Amino acid sequence: MMNLLRLLGGRTASAPVARERLQILLAHERGLRGQPDLLGLLRAEILAVVSRHVVLDPEKVIVRMDRGKNVSTLEVDIEVPNGFERSIATAAS
Amino acid sequence: MAKVLVVTSGKGGVGKTTSTAALGAALAQMGEKVVVIDFDVGLRNLDLVMGAERRVVFDLINVVQGVAKLSQALIRDKRLDNLWLLPASQTRDKDALTDEGVASVIEDLRTRFDWILCDSPAGIERGATLAMRYADEAVIVTNPEVSSVRDSDRIIGMLDSKTVRAERGERVEKHVLITRYDSARATRGEMLSIEDILEILATPLLGIIPESQDVLRASNVGSPVTLNNGTSAPARAYIDAARRLLGETVTMTVPVERKGLMNRLLGRRAA
């Protein structure tokens, strides 16, 4: 029976599935392509600005992008040495 | 003005070497002076497909390292006077290929030839990036199959960013060459259609090479398919593609096999 259905054209075409999967995948991958560079650039510039005022360990600057369905978040995590609060206090006085 | 054309794909086994040999021979048959270069260091095969495997003495790396002169490494085709091969090294480390070395070889070849066809290795590593580095034009060989199309898209991105032309703000002229196409299966919706592939890759079409036994037959005997049987369906498709590279306007068709009487009597299955 199955074979008969197939003979009558019952087999569904798989090419449209291939096409749709590719379109979704490539839209995503093309978006990611520029991504590492953007984050690297952001990280370098943030590090440069903050370093002008605070002595930082460059390894302790983390920039991360989380892609959500509706909103994406950019997370910047900078670890500052302990003397930092004192220098702010000095600046304020 | 010499043109450097890279034949690339990302994915392996889609027909880069077959296409380089066929397009190179077709251009030479039209009177152009052509050199085909094998960039697949360690896994050379263009020499075998061209039927010159027993004539390799020096290779691309020997020239890059200054061990041999370019004229010593170039192998002239036995069938066509104006077709030459620069083979890859079979044994050496692929890191022996340097950017500066490749630049100077290409520069030298530009003064001697009309067309320089670079047969890229599969992948996106050094060999593939060097093969495309100095290209003016690119042929992206693609099979109507998801993984091949995905890799082609990746390679197109690299052609737009990692080539000398891209870095200068110029464009590498890109063309998609679809190989192993079975129009009967595409019509039945079992295979991505030409329109699907072109829409996804957003790159103009150079030609459609039908799936054919003639391709294997030609490589078995070490002859580019356009030389082995110039009237076969794939040969006609490659010749049309070569004419388009020369700037001619050729109507896009999928050449079909000319069937013998027996095959016709037994039914016309293949398109």
mmCIF file of C-alpha atoms in Angstrom:
data_model
loop_
_atom_site.group_PDB
_atom_site.id
_atom_site.type_symbol
_atom_site.label_atom_id
_atom_site.label_comp_id
_atom_site.label_asym_id
_atom_site.label_seq_id
_atom_site.Cartn_x
_atom_site.Cartn_y
_atom_site.Cartn_z
ATOM 1 C CA MET A 1 0.000 0.000 0.000
ATOM 2 C CA MET A 2 2.795 2.396 0.962
ATOM 3 C CA ASN A 3 4.598 1.587 -2.258
ATOM 4 C CA LEU A 4 1.451 2.210 -4.224
ATOM 5 C CA LEU A 5 1.027 5.610 -2.567
ATOM 6 C CA ARG A 6 4.609 6.457 -3.409
ATOM 7 C CA LEU A 7 4.060 5.481 -6.995
ATOM 8 C CA LEU A 8 1.073 7.770 -7.108
ATOM 9 C CA GLY A 9 3.213 10.658 -5.932
ATOM 10 C CA GLY A 10 2.433 10.344 -2.246
ATOM 11 C CA ARG A 11 6.088 10.941 -1.270
ATOM 12 C CA THR A 12 6.463 14.502 -0.070
ATOM 13 C CA ALA A 13 9.146 16.618 -1.718
ATOM 14 C CA SER A 14 12.129 17.156 0.561
ATOM 15 C CA ALA A 15 13.711 20.058 -1.315
ATOM 16 C CA PRO A 16 11.441 22.718 0.255
ATOM 17 C CA VAL A 17 12.507 21.453 3.692
ATOM 18 C CA ALA A 18 16.181 21.740 2.670
ATOM 19 C CA ARG A 19 15.594 25.243 1.388
ATOM 20 C CA GLU A 20 13.851 26.414 4.528
ATOM 21 C CA ARG A 21 16.448 24.884 6.857
ATOM 22 C CA LEU A 22 19.244 26.538 4.892
ATOM 23 C CA GLN A 23 17.569 29.940 4.899
ATOM 24 C CA ILE A 24 17.119 29.894 8.663
ATOM 25 C CA LEU A 25 20.613 28.552 9.341
ATOM 26 C CA LEU A 26 22.429 30.935 7.020
ATOM 27 C CA ALA A 27 20.558 33.979 8.288
ATOM 28 C CA HIS A 28 21.843 33.059 11.743
ATOM 29 C CA GLU A 29 25.410 32.251 10.643
ATOM 30 C CA ARG A 30 25.773 35.424 8.580
ATOM 31 C CA GLY A 31 24.750 37.392 11.666
ATOM 32 C CA LEU A 32 27.400 35.680 13.753
ATOM 33 C CA ARG A 33 30.170 36.276 11.231
ATOM 34 C CA GLY A 34 30.889 39.879 12.213
ATOM 35 C CA GLN A 35 30.229 39.099 15.861
ATOM 36 C CA PRO A 36 33.603 38.090 17.367
ATOM 37 C CA ASP A 37 35.191 41.180 15.825
ATOM 38 C CA LEU A 38 32.517 43.471 17.252
ATOM 39 C CA LEU A 39 32.977 42.080 20.760
ATOM 40 C CA GLY A 40 36.776 42.279 20.450
ATOM 41 C CA LEU A 41 36.507 45.900 19.365
ATOM 42 C CA LEU A 42 34.124 46.790 22.196
ATOM 43 C CA ARG A 43 36.378 45.100 24.703
ATOM 44 C CA ALA A 44 39.498 46.909 23.465
ATOM 45 C CA GLU A 45 37.797 50.319 23.521
ATOM 46 C CA ILE A 46 36.175 49.824 26.927
ATOM 47 C CA LEU A 47 39.520 48.707 28.303
ATOM 48 C CA ALA A 48 41.241 51.765 26.854
ATOM 49 C CA VAL A 49 38.707 54.211 28.350
ATOM 50 C CA VAL A 50 38.648 52.656 31.816
ATOM 51 C CA SER A 51 42.443 52.243 31.877
ATOM 52 C CA ARG A 52 42.821 55.973 31.508
ATOM 53 C CA HIS A 53 41.467 56.340 35.049
ATOM 54 C CA VAL A 54 42.029 53.002 36.783
ATOM 55 C CA VAL A 55 44.896 50.559 36.627
ATOM 56 C CA LEU A 56 43.325 47.336 35.331
ATOM 57 C CA ASP A 57 44.356 43.822 34.616
ATOM 58 C CA PRO A 58 43.358 43.474 30.910
ATOM 59 C CA GLU A 59 42.548 39.795 31.551
ATOM 60 C CA LYS A 60 39.805 40.820 33.968
ATOM 61 C CA VAL A 61 37.705 42.632 31.408
ATOM 62 C CA ILE A 62 34.987 40.388 30.042
ATOM 63 C CA VAL A 63 32.525 41.458 27.357
ATOM 64 C CA ARG A 64 29.756 39.048 26.540
ATOM 65 C CA MET A 65 26.774 39.134 24.224
ATOM 66 C CA ASP A 66 23.668 37.105 24.953
ATOM 67 C CA ARG A 67 21.238 36.773 22.089
ATOM 68 C CA GLY A 68 17.644 36.484 23.184
ATOM 69 C CA LYS A 69 14.526 36.011 21.147
ATOM 70 C CA ASN A 70 13.307 39.602 21.514
ATOM 71 C CA VAL A 71 16.168 41.403 23.239
ATOM 72 C CA SER A 72 19.893 40.755 23.377
ATOM 73 C CA THR A 73 22.047 41.852 26.258
ATOM 74 C CA LEU A 74 25.600 43.120 26.304
ATOM 75 C CA GLU A 75 27.334 42.241 29.532
ATOM 76 C CA VAL A 76 30.533 44.035 30.539
ATOM 77 C CA ASP A 77 32.302 42.614 33.556
ATOM 78 C CA ILE A 78 35.357 44.521 34.779
ATOM 79 C CA GLU A 79 37.213 43.488 37.877
ATOM 80 C CA VAL A 80 38.896 46.468 39.546
ATOM 81 C CA PRO A 81 41.646 46.313 42.147
ATOM 82 C CA ASN A 82 40.790 47.224 45.752
ATOM 83 C CA GLY A 83 42.456 50.634 45.866
ATOM 84 C CA PHE A 84 39.903 51.863 43.363
ATOM 85 C CA GLU A 85 37.233 53.186 45.864
ATOM 86 C CA ARG A 86 39.870 55.253 47.651
ATOM 87 C CA SER A 87 40.884 57.033 44.464
ATOM 88 C CA ILE A 88 37.215 57.907 43.818
ATOM 89 C CA ALA A 89 36.925 59.266 47.343
ATOM 90 C CA THR A 90 39.991 61.422 46.712
ATOM 91 C CA ALA A 91 38.539 62.726 43.502
ATOM 92 C CA ALA A 92 35.276 63.661 45.226
ATOM 93 C CA SER A 93 36.914 65.607 48.040
ATOM 94 C CA MET B 1 45.255 41.687 -18.967
ATOM 95 C CA ALA B 2 45.713 38.429 -17.061
ATOM 96 C CA LYS B 3 42.903 37.211 -14.847
ATOM 97 C CA VAL B 4 43.379 35.206 -11.676
ATOM 98 C CA LEU B 5 40.411 32.939 -11.015
ATOM 99 C CA VAL B 6 40.041 30.739 -7.935
ATOM 100 C CA VAL B 7 37.940 27.579 -8.086
ATOM 101 C CA THR B 8 36.753 27.041 -4.534
ATOM 102 C CA SER B 9 33.896 25.556 -2.467
ATOM 103 C CA GLY B 10 34.688 24.993 1.200
ATOM 104 C CA LYS B 11 33.288 21.466 1.059
ATOM 105 C CA GLY B 12 35.389 18.652 -0.375
ATOM 106 C CA GLY B 13 34.367 16.298 -3.162
ATOM 107 C CA VAL B 14 32.033 18.685 -4.970
ATOM 108 C CA GLY B 15 34.128 18.915 -8.140
ATOM 109 C CA LYS B 16 36.711 21.698 -7.752
ATOM 110 C CA THR B 17 39.542 19.801 -9.428
ATOM 111 C CA THR B 18 37.301 18.409 -12.191
ATOM 112 C CA SER B 19 35.963 21.916 -12.812
ATOM 113 C CA THR B 20 39.416 23.551 -12.782
ATOM 114 C CA ALA B 21 40.672 21.045 -15.379
ATOM 115 C CA ALA B 22 37.534 21.294 -17.521
ATOM 116 C CA LEU B 23 37.306 25.105 -17.462
ATOM 117 C CA GLY B 24 41.067 25.479 -17.994
ATOM 118 C CA ALA B 25 40.995 23.163 -21.004
ATOM 119 C CA ALA B 26 37.859 24.825 -22.410
ATOM 120 C CA LEU B 27 39.450 28.293 -22.168
ATOM 121 C CA ALA B 28 42.616 26.965 -23.815
ATOM 122 C CA GLN B 29 40.534 25.381 -26.608
ATOM 123 C CA MET B 30 39.127 28.858 -27.251
ATOM 124 C CA GLY B 31 42.633 30.166 -27.787
ATOM 125 C CA GLU B 32 43.373 31.620 -24.350
ATOM 126 C CA LYS B 33 46.764 30.979 -22.765
ATOM 127 C CA VAL B 34 45.935 29.203 -19.511
ATOM 128 C CA VAL B 35 47.783 27.898 -16.462
ATOM 129 C CA VAL B 36 46.057 25.780 -13.807
ATOM 130 C CA ILE B 37 47.668 25.747 -10.360
ATOM 131 C CA ASP B 38 47.115 23.066 -7.749
ATOM 132 C CA PHE B 39 47.034 24.630 -4.256
ATOM 133 C CA ASP B 40 46.269 21.352 -2.474
ATOM 134 C CA VAL B 41 49.684 20.834 -0.918
ATOM 135 C CA GLY B 42 50.109 17.273 0.335
ATOM 136 C CA LEU B 43 47.044 15.973 -1.506
ATOM 137 C CA ARG B 44 47.646 17.030 -5.079
ATOM 138 C CA ASN B 45 45.306 15.625 -7.698
ATOM 139 C CA LEU B 46 45.053 18.129 -10.503
ATOM 140 C CA ASP B 47 48.096 16.482 -12.149
ATOM 141 C CA LEU B 48 46.232 13.154 -12.130
ATOM 142 C CA VAL B 49 42.988 14.554 -13.529
ATOM 143 C CA MET B 50 45.002 16.333 -16.250
ATOM 144 C CA GLY B 51 46.954 13.148 -17.043
ATOM 145 C CA ALA B 52 50.330 14.731 -16.208
ATOM 146 C CA GLU B 53 51.140 12.803 -13.016
ATOM 147 C CA ARG B 54 54.251 11.189 -14.476
ATOM 148 C CA ARG B 55 55.700 14.420 -15.754
ATOM 149 C CA VAL B 56 55.889 16.299 -12.423
ATOM 150 C CA VAL B 57 59.485 17.219 -11.564
ATOM 151 C CA PHE B 58 59.244 20.501 -9.665
ATOM 152 C CA ASP B 59 56.220 21.986 -7.951
ATOM 153 C CA LEU B 60 54.712 25.204 -6.600
ATOM 154 C CA ILE B 61 56.606 24.986 -3.302
ATOM 155 C CA ASN B 62 59.927 24.459 -5.068
ATOM 156 C CA VAL B 63 59.244 27.683 -6.948
ATOM 157 C CA VAL B 64 58.086 29.564 -3.838
ATOM 158 C CA GLN B 65 61.253 28.491 -2.001
ATOM 159 C CA GLY B 66 63.514 29.367 -4.925
ATOM 160 C CA VAL B 67 64.645 25.767 -5.494
ATOM 161 C CA ALA B 68 63.312 25.773 -9.059
ATOM 162 C CA LYS B 69 62.481 28.410 -11.615
ATOM 163 C CA LEU B 70 58.878 28.862 -12.628
ATOM 164 C CA SER B 71 59.713 27.727 -16.173
ATOM 165 C CA GLN B 72 61.130 24.466 -14.788
ATOM 166 C CA ALA B 73 57.992 23.669 -12.779
ATOM 167 C CA LEU B 74 55.412 24.487 -15.470
ATOM 168 C CA ILE B 75 54.177 21.420 -17.376
ATOM 169 C CA ARG B 76 52.792 21.914 -20.856
ATOM 170 C CA ASP B 77 49.701 19.884 -21.732
ATOM 171 C CA LYS B 78 50.301 17.219 -24.370
ATOM 172 C CA ARG B 79 47.021 17.898 -26.154
ATOM 173 C CA LEU B 80 46.810 21.684 -26.016
ATOM 174 C CA ASP B 81 49.827 23.920 -26.658
ATOM 175 C CA ASN B 82 48.485 26.839 -24.642
ATOM 176 C CA LEU B 83 47.463 24.914 -21.512
ATOM 177 C CA TRP B 84 49.937 24.557 -18.639
ATOM 178 C CA LEU B 85 49.932 23.021 -15.172
ATOM 179 C CA LEU B 86 51.754 24.133 -12.037
ATOM 180 C CA PRO B 87 51.496 21.123 -9.716
ATOM 181 C CA ALA B 88 51.347 21.101 -5.914
ATOM 182 C CA SER B 89 53.900 19.347 -3.773
ATOM 183 C CA GLN B 90 52.932 15.868 -2.651
ATOM 184 C CA THR B 91 55.255 15.494 0.302
ATOM 185 C CA ARG B 92 56.115 18.843 1.800
ATOM 186 C CA ASP B 93 54.569 20.577 4.755
ATOM 187 C CA LYS B 94 51.747 22.878 3.719
ATOM 188 C CA ASP B 95 53.196 25.675 5.862
ATOM 189 C CA ALA B 96 55.925 25.934 3.227
ATOM 190 C CA LEU B 97 53.466 27.981 1.197
ATOM 191 C CA THR B 98 53.904 31.624 2.198
ATOM 192 C CA ASP B 99 51.781 34.616 1.322
ATOM 193 C CA GLU B 100 54.770 36.498 -0.172
ATOM 194 C CA GLY B 101 55.857 33.424 -2.130
ATOM 195 C CA VAL B 102 52.424 32.932 -3.656
ATOM 196 C CA ALA B 103 52.208 36.673 -4.421
ATOM 197 C CA SER B 104 55.437 36.617 -6.392
ATOM 198 C CA VAL B 105 54.533 33.442 -8.330
ATOM 199 C CA ILE B 106 51.129 34.901 -9.283
ATOM 200 C CA GLU B 107 52.770 38.196 -10.244
ATOM 201 C CA ASP B 108 55.162 36.355 -12.551
ATOM 202 C CA LEU B 109 52.379 34.212 -14.068
ATOM 203 C CA ARG B 110 50.317 37.332 -14.796
ATOM 204 C CA THR B 111 52.992 38.427 -17.297
ATOM 205 C CA ARG B 112 52.896 35.079 -19.134
ATOM 206 C CA PHE B 113 49.264 33.961 -19.234
ATOM 207 C CA ASP B 114 45.744 35.192 -19.986
ATOM 208 C CA TRP B 115 44.148 33.043 -17.299
ATOM 209 C CA ILE B 116 45.529 31.738 -14.008
ATOM 210 C CA LEU B 117 43.152 29.172 -12.505
ATOM 211 C CA CYS B 118 43.811 28.338 -8.858
ATOM 212 C CA ASP B 119 42.420 24.968 -7.729
ATOM 213 C CA SER B 120 41.691 25.463 -4.031
ATOM 214 C CA PRO B 121 41.909 22.700 -1.440
ATOM 215 C CA ALA B 122 38.762 21.962 0.587
ATOM 216 C CA GLY B 123 38.313 23.638 3.936
ATOM 217 C CA ILE B 124 38.870 27.211 5.081
ATOM 218 C CA GLU B 125 42.452 26.873 6.300
ATOM 219 C CA ARG B 126 45.684 28.306 4.955
ATOM 220 C CA GLY B 127 45.733 26.495 1.594
ATOM 221 C CA ALA B 128 42.213 27.664 0.768
ATOM 222 C CA THR B 129 42.820 31.253 1.895
ATOM 223 C CA LEU B 130 46.078 31.442 -0.103
ATOM 224 C CA ALA B 131 44.384 30.030 -3.210
ATOM 225 C CA MET B 132 41.798 32.848 -3.114
ATOM 226 C CA ARG B 133 44.103 35.574 -1.811
ATOM 227 C CA TYR B 134 45.067 37.149 -5.164
ATOM 228 C CA ALA B 135 41.940 36.253 -7.121
ATOM 229 C CA ASP B 136 40.170 38.704 -9.422
ATOM 230 C CA GLU B 137 37.311 36.268 -9.963
ATOM 231 C CA ALA B 138 35.968 33.234 -8.157
ATOM 232 C CA VAL B 139 34.024 30.173 -9.213
ATOM 233 C CA ILE B 140 32.209 28.670 -6.238
ATOM 234 C CA VAL B 141 31.506 25.023 -7.010
ATOM 235 C CA THR B 142 28.281 23.932 -5.315
ATOM 236 C CA ASN B 143 26.293 20.691 -5.256
ATOM 237 C CA PRO B 144 22.501 20.912 -4.827
ATOM 238 C CA GLU B 145 22.777 19.645 -1.293
ATOM 239 C CA VAL B 146 22.480 21.430 2.077
ATOM 240 C CA SER B 147 26.028 21.018 3.390
ATOM 241 C CA SER B 148 27.579 22.168 0.127
ATOM 242 C CA VAL B 149 25.361 25.264 -0.049
ATOM 243 C CA ARG B 150 26.155 26.143 3.546
ATOM 244 C CA ASP B 151 29.910 25.875 2.940
ATOM 245 C CA SER B 152 29.614 27.900 -0.261
ATOM 246 C CA ASP B 153 27.951 30.669 1.722
ATOM 247 C CA ARG B 154 30.869 30.651 4.153
ATOM 248 C CA ILE B 155 33.392 30.795 1.306
ATOM 249 C CA ILE B 156 31.525 33.711 -0.289
ATOM 250 C CA GLY B 157 31.897 35.557 3.016
ATOM 251 C CA MET B 158 35.643 34.904 2.939
ATOM 252 C CA LEU B 159 35.969 36.060 -0.669
ATOM 253 C CA ASP B 160 34.353 39.321 0.439
ATOM 254 C CA SER B 161 36.722 39.837 3.357
ATOM 255 C CA LYS B 162 40.018 37.925 3.106
ATOM 256 C CA THR B 163 41.163 38.581 -0.448
ATOM 257 C CA VAL B 164 43.544 41.340 -1.489
ATOM 258 C CA ARG B 165 40.785 42.851 -3.604
ATOM 259 C CA ALA B 166 38.382 42.922 -0.656
ATOM 260 C CA GLU B 167 41.014 44.562 1.550
ATOM 261 C CA ARG B 168 41.503 47.275 -1.081
ATOM 262 C CA GLY B 169 37.758 47.882 -1.144
ATOM 263 C CA GLU B 170 37.400 46.236 -4.559
ATOM 264 C CA ARG B 171 35.201 43.339 -5.511
ATOM 265 C CA VAL B 172 36.112 39.780 -6.406
ATOM 266 C CA GLU B 173 33.731 38.844 -9.215
ATOM 267 C CA LYS B 174 31.949 35.730 -7.959
ATOM 268 C CA HIS B 175 30.089 33.045 -9.894
ATOM 269 C CA VAL B 176 28.304 29.917 -8.700
ATOM 270 C CA LEU B 177 28.879 26.736 -10.701
ATOM 271 C CA ILE B 178 26.350 24.044 -9.821
ATOM 272 C CA THR B 179 27.688 20.543 -10.366
ATOM 273 C CA ARG B 180 26.141 17.071 -10.156
ATOM 274 C CA TYR B 181 22.745 18.492 -10.979
ATOM 275 C CA ASP B 182 19.940 16.060 -11.687
ATOM 276 C CA SER B 183 17.093 18.022 -13.241
ATOM 277 C CA ALA B 184 14.647 15.104 -13.010
ATOM 278 C CA ARG B 185 15.118 14.904 -9.255
ATOM 279 C CA ALA B 186 14.913 18.686 -8.908
ATOM 280 C CA THR B 187 11.646 18.681 -10.871
ATOM 281 C CA ARG B 188 10.266 16.045 -8.505
ATOM 282 C CA GLY B 189 11.207 18.241 -5.546
ATOM 283 C CA GLU B 190 13.836 15.801 -4.304
ATOM 284 C CA MET B 191 16.769 18.131 -4.894
ATOM 285 C CA LEU B 192 17.316 21.834 -4.298
ATOM 286 C CA SER B 193 16.471 23.698 -7.487
ATOM 287 C CA ILE B 194 18.772 26.152 -9.264
ATOM 288 C CA GLU B 195 16.478 28.999 -8.178
ATOM 289 C CA ASP B 196 16.658 27.896 -4.531
ATOM 290 C CA ILE B 197 20.463 27.814 -4.563
ATOM 291 C CA LEU B 198 20.845 31.146 -6.319
ATOM 292 C CA GLU B 199 18.353 32.823 -4.043
ATOM 293 C CA ILE B 200 20.097 31.527 -0.938
ATOM 294 C CA LEU B 201 23.624 32.380 -2.114
ATOM 295 C CA ALA B 202 22.646 35.652 -3.857
ATOM 296 C CA THR B 203 25.436 35.123 -6.385
ATOM 297 C CA PRO B 204 25.135 34.922 -10.188
ATOM 298 C CA LEU B 205 25.212 31.568 -11.955
ATOM 299 C CA LEU B 206 28.096 30.573 -14.223
ATOM 300 C CA GLY B 207 26.746 27.206 -15.323
ATOM 301 C CA ILE B 208 24.941 23.995 -14.468
ATOM 302 C CA ILE B 209 26.907 20.780 -14.865
ATOM 303 C CA PRO B 210 24.620 17.739 -15.015
ATOM 304 C CA GLU B 211 25.388 14.598 -13.058
ATOM 305 C CA SER B 212 27.075 12.346 -15.605
ATOM 306 C CA GLN B 213 29.146 9.220 -15.991
ATOM 307 C CA ASP B 214 31.358 11.084 -18.457
ATOM 308 C CA VAL B 215 33.027 12.954 -15.573
ATOM 309 C CA LEU B 216 34.365 9.770 -13.994
ATOM 310 C CA ARG B 217 35.236 8.345 -17.393
ATOM 311 C CA ALA B 218 37.365 11.398 -18.186
ATOM 312 C CA SER B 219 39.197 11.369 -14.864
ATOM 313 C CA ASN B 220 39.860 7.642 -15.221
ATOM 314 C CA VAL B 221 41.894 8.309 -18.343
ATOM 315 C CA GLY B 222 43.456 11.567 -17.135
ATOM 316 C CA SER B 223 41.715 13.973 -19.442
ATOM 317 C CA PRO B 224 39.687 17.121 -18.695
ATOM 318 C CA VAL B 225 36.076 16.269 -19.545
ATOM 319 C CA THR B 226 35.983 18.967 -22.238
ATOM 320 C CA LEU B 227 38.892 17.286 -24.042
ATOM 321 C CA ASN B 228 37.900 13.682 -23.494
ATOM 322 C CA ASN B 229 34.465 13.920 -25.052
ATOM 323 C CA GLY B 230 33.655 17.449 -26.108
ATOM 324 C CA THR B 231 30.093 16.613 -27.093
ATOM 325 C CA SER B 232 29.103 14.981 -23.791
ATOM 326 C CA ALA B 233 26.568 16.809 -21.617
ATOM 327 C CA PRO B 234 29.047 17.918 -18.904
ATOM 328 C CA ALA B 235 31.607 19.003 -21.531
ATOM 329 C CA ARG B 236 29.036 21.187 -23.270
ATOM 330 C CA ALA B 237 28.042 22.694 -19.920
ATOM 331 C CA TYR B 238 31.681 23.475 -19.065
ATOM 332 C CA ILE B 239 32.300 24.971 -22.521
ATOM 333 C CA ASP B 240 29.257 27.238 -22.074
ATOM 334 C CA ALA B 241 30.565 28.257 -18.646
ATOM 335 C CA ALA B 242 34.002 29.065 -20.107
ATOM 336 C CA ARG B 243 32.368 31.217 -22.796
ATOM 337 C CA ARG B 244 30.542 33.125 -20.070
ATOM 338 C CA LEU B 245 33.874 33.695 -18.303
ATOM 339 C CA LEU B 246 35.086 35.267 -21.549
ATOM 340 C CA GLY B 247 32.156 37.652 -21.404
ATOM 341 C CA GLU B 248 29.898 35.998 -23.974
ATOM 342 C CA THR B 249 26.178 35.819 -23.379
ATOM 343 C CA VAL B 250 25.173 32.173 -23.569
ATOM 344 C CA THR B 251 21.629 31.013 -22.838
ATOM 345 C CA MET B 252 21.559 28.990 -19.628
ATOM 346 C CA THR B 253 20.488 25.392 -20.222
ATOM 347 C CA VAL B 254 21.097 22.062 -18.565
ATOM 348 C CA PRO B 255 22.674 19.991 -21.344
ATOM 349 C CA VAL B 256 21.182 16.511 -21.459
ATOM 350 C CA GLU B 257 22.738 13.218 -22.387
ATOM 351 C CA ARG B 258 22.141 12.222 -25.977
ATOM 352 C CA LYS B 259 20.661 8.796 -25.569
ATOM 353 C CA GLY B 260 21.285 5.861 -27.801
ATOM 354 C CA LEU B 261 18.461 3.940 -29.465
ATOM 355 C CA MET B 262 18.550 1.117 -26.916
ATOM 356 C CA ASN B 263 18.271 3.535 -24.009
ATOM 357 C CA ARG B 264 15.340 5.223 -25.657
ATOM 358 C CA LEU B 265 13.565 1.942 -26.189
ATOM 359 C CA LEU B 266 14.187 1.028 -22.570
ATOM 360 C CA GLY B 267 12.515 4.226 -21.423
ATOM 361 C CA ARG B 268 13.561 7.797 -20.999
ATOM 362 C CA ARG B 269 14.192 7.936 -17.314
ATOM 363 C CA ALA B 270 16.996 10.447 -16.985
ATOM 364 C CA ALA B 271 16.465 13.993 -18.101
#
